[in-house]
Every structure is written in structure tokens, then in C-alpha cells.
Coordinates of C-alpha atoms in Angstrom, one line a residue:
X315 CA 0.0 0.0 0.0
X316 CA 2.9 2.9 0.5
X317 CA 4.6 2.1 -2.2
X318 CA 1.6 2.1 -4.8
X319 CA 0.5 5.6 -2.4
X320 CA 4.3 6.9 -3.3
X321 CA 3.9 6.1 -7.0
X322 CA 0.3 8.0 -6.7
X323 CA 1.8 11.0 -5.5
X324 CA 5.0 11.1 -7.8
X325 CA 2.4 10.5 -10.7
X326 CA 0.5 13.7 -9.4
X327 CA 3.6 15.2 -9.2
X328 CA 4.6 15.1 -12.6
X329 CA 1.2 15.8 -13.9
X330 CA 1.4 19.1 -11.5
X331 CA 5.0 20.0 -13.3
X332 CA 3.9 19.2 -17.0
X333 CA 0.4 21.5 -15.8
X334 CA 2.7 24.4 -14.8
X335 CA 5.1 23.7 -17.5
X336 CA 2.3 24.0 -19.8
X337 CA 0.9 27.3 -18.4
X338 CA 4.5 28.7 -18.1
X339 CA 4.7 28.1 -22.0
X340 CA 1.4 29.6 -22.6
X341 CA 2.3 32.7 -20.7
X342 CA 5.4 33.9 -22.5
X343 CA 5.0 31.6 -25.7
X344 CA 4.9 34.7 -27.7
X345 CA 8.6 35.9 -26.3
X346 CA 9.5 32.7 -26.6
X347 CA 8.7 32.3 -29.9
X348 CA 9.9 36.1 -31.1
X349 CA 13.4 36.2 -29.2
X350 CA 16.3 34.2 -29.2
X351 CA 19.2 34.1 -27.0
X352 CA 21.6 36.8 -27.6
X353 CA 24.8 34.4 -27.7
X354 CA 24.2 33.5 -31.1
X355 CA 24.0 37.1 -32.3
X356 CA 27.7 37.8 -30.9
X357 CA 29.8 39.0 -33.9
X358 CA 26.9 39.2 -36.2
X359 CA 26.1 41.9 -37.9
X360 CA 22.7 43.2 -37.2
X361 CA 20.5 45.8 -38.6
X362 CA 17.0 46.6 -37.2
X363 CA 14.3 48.3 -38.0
X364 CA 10.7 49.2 -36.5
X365 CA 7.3 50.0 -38.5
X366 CA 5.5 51.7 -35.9
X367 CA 1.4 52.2 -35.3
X368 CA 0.5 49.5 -38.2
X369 CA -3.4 49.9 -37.4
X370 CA -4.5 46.0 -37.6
X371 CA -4.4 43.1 -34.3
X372 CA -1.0 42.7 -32.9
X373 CA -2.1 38.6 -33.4
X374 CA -3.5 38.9 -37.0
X375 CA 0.4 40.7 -37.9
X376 CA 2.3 38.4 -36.1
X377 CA 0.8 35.0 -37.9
X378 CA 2.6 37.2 -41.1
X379 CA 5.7 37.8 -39.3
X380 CA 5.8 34.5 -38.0
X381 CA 6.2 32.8 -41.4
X382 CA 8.8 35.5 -42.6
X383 CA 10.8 34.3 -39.4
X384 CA 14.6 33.1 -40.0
X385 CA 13.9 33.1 -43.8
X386 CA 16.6 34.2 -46.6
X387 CA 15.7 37.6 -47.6
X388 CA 14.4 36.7 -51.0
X389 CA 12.5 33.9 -50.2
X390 CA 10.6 35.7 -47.4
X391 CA 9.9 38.6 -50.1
X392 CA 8.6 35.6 -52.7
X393 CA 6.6 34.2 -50.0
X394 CA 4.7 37.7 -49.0
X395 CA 4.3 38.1 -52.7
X396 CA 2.0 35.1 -52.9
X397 CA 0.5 35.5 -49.3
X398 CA -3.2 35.9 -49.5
X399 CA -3.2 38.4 -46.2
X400 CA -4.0 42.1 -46.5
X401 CA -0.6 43.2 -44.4
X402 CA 1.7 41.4 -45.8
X403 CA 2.6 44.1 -48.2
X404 CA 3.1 46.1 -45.2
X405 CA 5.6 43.8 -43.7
X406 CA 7.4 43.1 -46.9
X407 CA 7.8 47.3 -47.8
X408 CA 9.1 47.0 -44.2
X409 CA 12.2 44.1 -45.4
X410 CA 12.7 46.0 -48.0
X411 CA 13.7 49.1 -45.6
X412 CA 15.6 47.4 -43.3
X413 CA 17.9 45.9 -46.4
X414 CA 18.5 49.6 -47.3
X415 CA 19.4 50.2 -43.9
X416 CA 21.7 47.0 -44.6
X417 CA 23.4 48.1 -47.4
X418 CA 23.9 51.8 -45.8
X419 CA 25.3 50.9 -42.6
X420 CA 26.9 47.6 -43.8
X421 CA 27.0 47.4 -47.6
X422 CA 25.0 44.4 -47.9
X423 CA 22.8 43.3 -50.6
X424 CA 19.3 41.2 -49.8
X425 CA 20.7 38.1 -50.3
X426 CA 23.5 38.6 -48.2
X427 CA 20.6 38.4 -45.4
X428 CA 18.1 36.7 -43.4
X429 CA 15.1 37.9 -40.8
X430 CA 16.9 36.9 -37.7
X431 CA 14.0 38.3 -36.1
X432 CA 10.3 39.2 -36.8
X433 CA 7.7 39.8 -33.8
X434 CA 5.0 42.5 -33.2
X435 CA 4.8 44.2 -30.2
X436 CA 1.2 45.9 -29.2
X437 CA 1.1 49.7 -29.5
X438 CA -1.3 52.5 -27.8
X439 CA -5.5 51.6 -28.9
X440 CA -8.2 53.8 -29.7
X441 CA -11.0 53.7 -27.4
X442 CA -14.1 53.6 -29.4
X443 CA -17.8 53.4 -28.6
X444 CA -19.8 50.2 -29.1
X445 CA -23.6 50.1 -29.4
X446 CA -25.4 47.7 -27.8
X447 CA -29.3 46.8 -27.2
X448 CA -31.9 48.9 -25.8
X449 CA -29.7 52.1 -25.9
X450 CA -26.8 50.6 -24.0
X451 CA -23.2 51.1 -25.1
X452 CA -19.8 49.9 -24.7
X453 CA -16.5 50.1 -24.9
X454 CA -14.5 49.0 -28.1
X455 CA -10.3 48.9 -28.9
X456 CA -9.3 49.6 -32.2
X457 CA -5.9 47.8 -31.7
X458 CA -2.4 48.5 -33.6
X459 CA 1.1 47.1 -33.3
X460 CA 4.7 47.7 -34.1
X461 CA 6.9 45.6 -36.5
X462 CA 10.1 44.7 -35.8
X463 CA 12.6 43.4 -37.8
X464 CA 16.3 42.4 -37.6
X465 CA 18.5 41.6 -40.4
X466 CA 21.5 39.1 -40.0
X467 CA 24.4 38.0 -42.2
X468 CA 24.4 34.7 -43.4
X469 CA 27.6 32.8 -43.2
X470 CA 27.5 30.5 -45.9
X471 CA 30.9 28.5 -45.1
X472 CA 29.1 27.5 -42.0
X473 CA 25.7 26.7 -43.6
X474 CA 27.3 24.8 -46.4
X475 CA 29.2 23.1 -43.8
X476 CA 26.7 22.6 -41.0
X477 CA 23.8 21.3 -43.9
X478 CA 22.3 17.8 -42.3
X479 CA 21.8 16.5 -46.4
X480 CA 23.3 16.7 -49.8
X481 CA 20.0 19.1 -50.8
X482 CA 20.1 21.6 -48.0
X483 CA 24.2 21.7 -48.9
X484 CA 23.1 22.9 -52.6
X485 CA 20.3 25.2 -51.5
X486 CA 23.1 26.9 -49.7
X487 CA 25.7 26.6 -52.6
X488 CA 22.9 28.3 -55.1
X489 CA 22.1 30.8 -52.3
X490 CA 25.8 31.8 -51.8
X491 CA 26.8 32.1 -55.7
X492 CA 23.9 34.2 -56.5
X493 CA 24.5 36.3 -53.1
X494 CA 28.3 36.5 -54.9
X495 CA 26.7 38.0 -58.5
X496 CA 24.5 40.5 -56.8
X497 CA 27.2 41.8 -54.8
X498 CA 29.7 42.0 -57.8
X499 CA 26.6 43.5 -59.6
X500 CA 26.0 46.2 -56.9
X501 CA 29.3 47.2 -56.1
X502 CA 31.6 46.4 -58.9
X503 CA 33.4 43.4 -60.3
X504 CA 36.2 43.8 -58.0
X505 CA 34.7 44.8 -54.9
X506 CA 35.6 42.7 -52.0
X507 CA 36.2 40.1 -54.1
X508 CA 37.4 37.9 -50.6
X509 CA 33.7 36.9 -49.6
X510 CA 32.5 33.9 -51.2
X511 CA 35.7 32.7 -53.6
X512 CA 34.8 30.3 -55.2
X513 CA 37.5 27.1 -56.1
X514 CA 38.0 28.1 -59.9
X515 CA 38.5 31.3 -59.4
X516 CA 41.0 30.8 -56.9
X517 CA 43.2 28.7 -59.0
X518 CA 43.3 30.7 -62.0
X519 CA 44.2 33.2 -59.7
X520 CA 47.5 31.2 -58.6
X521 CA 48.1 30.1 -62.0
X522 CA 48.7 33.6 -63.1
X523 CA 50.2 34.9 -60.6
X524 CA 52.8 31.9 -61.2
X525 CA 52.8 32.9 -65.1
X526 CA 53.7 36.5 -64.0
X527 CA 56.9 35.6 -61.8
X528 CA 58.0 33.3 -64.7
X529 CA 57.7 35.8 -66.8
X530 CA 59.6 38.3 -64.5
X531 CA 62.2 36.1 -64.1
X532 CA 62.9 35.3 -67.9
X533 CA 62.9 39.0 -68.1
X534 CA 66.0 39.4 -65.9
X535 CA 67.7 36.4 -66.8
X536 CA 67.8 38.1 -70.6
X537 CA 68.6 41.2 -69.2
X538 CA 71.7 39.8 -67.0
X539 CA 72.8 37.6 -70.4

């Protein structure tokens, strides 16, 4: 009898924890869900930006900026593009700001980038009145929320390397050659022309540069004969 009484009351007990774990979760699922820990933002570079007073529900925005979340920064414009919601124009003109911000502050192109983060945060409501039977009235909100965004770099020597499959590893591979074009389109053929080298180029580079010393040192061997 105590021992079956003991496993009754450590049965209860767990129930009691899941319960409380369960209503824990429920009470900051949202900043759960919208923040990460800031450890794996260290020595990234971030750019943020916040659409204020967007006049719509906090909850209806955030279903929007919930599917935008941790998505490449074309793919999360394709995906508003064909999203059937009536903000998510809204959120995408707001992407498309923080990638200017990007380029301004970091000289970054879109697809150098990814929505590290995405949440809405409620703003001040308007109180208006609600009409109800028999000349009674009430109280209605007319809700808004802020947007906020943060932009990340993508490294994509550690996403090719870190890729669980032989499909993710060529998503990444197409993803970092055509962040390598736009860049080269945007700021020149030669600009910083160390990010993303890619194998070919790298050995033509060290061919010629070994032409070029042969060459110099024919040069001065004729010169000395």
C-alpha cells in the first residue's frame, strides 16, 4: 500500500509539473517564440528596424511575421508576394527598408541576409464606442502594433558546412553564388572580391600569378645575359 501511495503522489507530481510547465509556455510563448538568446547574435552583424502604429491586431500581424521568421531575404519577399493576407505588403515594404538600412550601414545586398528576427509588439489603442441593445453602449479597442525586424548576415561556409543533407548543402551553394553575382553587380566586379571565392576562381588566380613571376624572371635572366 505505501509504495503504490508513493507512486500515486509522484504521478501527481509530474502531472502538477507538465500543468505548470504548460501554463508557463502559454504565458510567455509569444517571447518565446519572437526572441532568441543573444549568444548566437555575438559577432553578427545586425541591422533593425521598427514599422511603428501598423493599425490592424498585434495577433493577425504576427501570424505574417511569424512565417517571414529566420527566412533568406528573397525567399521571405517571394513568400509575402504570394501571401493571400491584406498586411503582408506592409511587412514586406518593411524588409525592403531594413535591407537599405543594410546596405547603408553595412554594404549588404538582400541576399547577403536573413530575418533573424520578426515579432509584433502591441502599440497604444483607440477607445471607441460600441452600441449595444436597448440604448446601452460599450466600450470598443481599435488595436495596432509595431513591427520589428532584424536583419543578419548569413555565413554560408558554415551553412554549407553545417547542412544535415546533400539538398540543403546545394540550396546553400545556389544561395551563396547568386549572393556572390548580386554583390559584384552592386558594387563592382572587383569589390571585395574575398567573400565567397569560389575554387575556380581561386586557382586561376594562382596560376597567373605563377605565369607572371615566370615571366619576371625570364625577363631578368635576358637582361643579365
Amino acid at each position: 500500500e505505501a509504495t503504490s501511495r508513493e507512486m500515486v503522489a509522484a504521478a501527481r507530481g509530474v502531472l502538477r509539473g507538465v500543468a505548470v510547465r504548460r501554463w508557463a509556455g502559454w504565458l510567455v510563448g509569444g517571447r518565446r517564440q519572437t526572441h532568441y538568446p543573444v549568444k548566437r547574435l555575438q559577432g553578427v552583424e545586425l541591422t533593425s528596424y521598427t514599422e511603428r502604429n501598423i493599425r490592424t491586431s498585434p495577433f493577425r500581424l504576427n501570424l505574417i511575421a511569424q512565417l517571414v521568421r529566420r527566412m533568406w531575404v528573397p525567399e521571405a519577399l517571394t513568400q509575402l508576394h504570394l501571401l493571400n493576407k491584406r498586411f503582408s505588403p506592409v511587412v514586406a515594404q518593411a524588409i525592403l527598408d531594413t535591407t537599405e538600412r543594410a546596405a547603408a550601414e553595412h554594404e549588404l545586398v538582400p541576399e547577403e541576409l536573413e530575418v533573424e528576427r520578426c515579432f509584433v509588439t502591441c502599440a497604444p489603442f483607440l477607445k471607441r464606442i460600441k452600441f449595444h441593445a436597448k440604448g446601452k453602449f460599450g466600450m470598443m479597442k481599435r488595436r495596432s502594433g509595431h513591427l520589428n525586424i532584424t536583419l543578419a548576415k548569413i555565413d554560408f561556409k558554415e551553412r554549407i558546412g553545417s547542412a544535415n543533407s546533400l539538398k540543403r548543402r546545394r540550396i546553400w551553394e545556389v544561395r551563396r553564388d547568386t549572393a556572390q553575382k548580386a554583390r559584384e553587380q552592386a558594387l563592382g566586379e572587383w569589390a571585395n572580391k574575398r567573400m565567397f571565392p569560389p575554387e575556380e576562381r581561386r586557382k586561376n588566380r594562382s596560376e597567373k600569378r605563377r605565369e607572371q613571376r615566370e615571366a619576371e624572371r625570364d625577363a631578368e635572366t635576358r637582361e643579365a645575359a
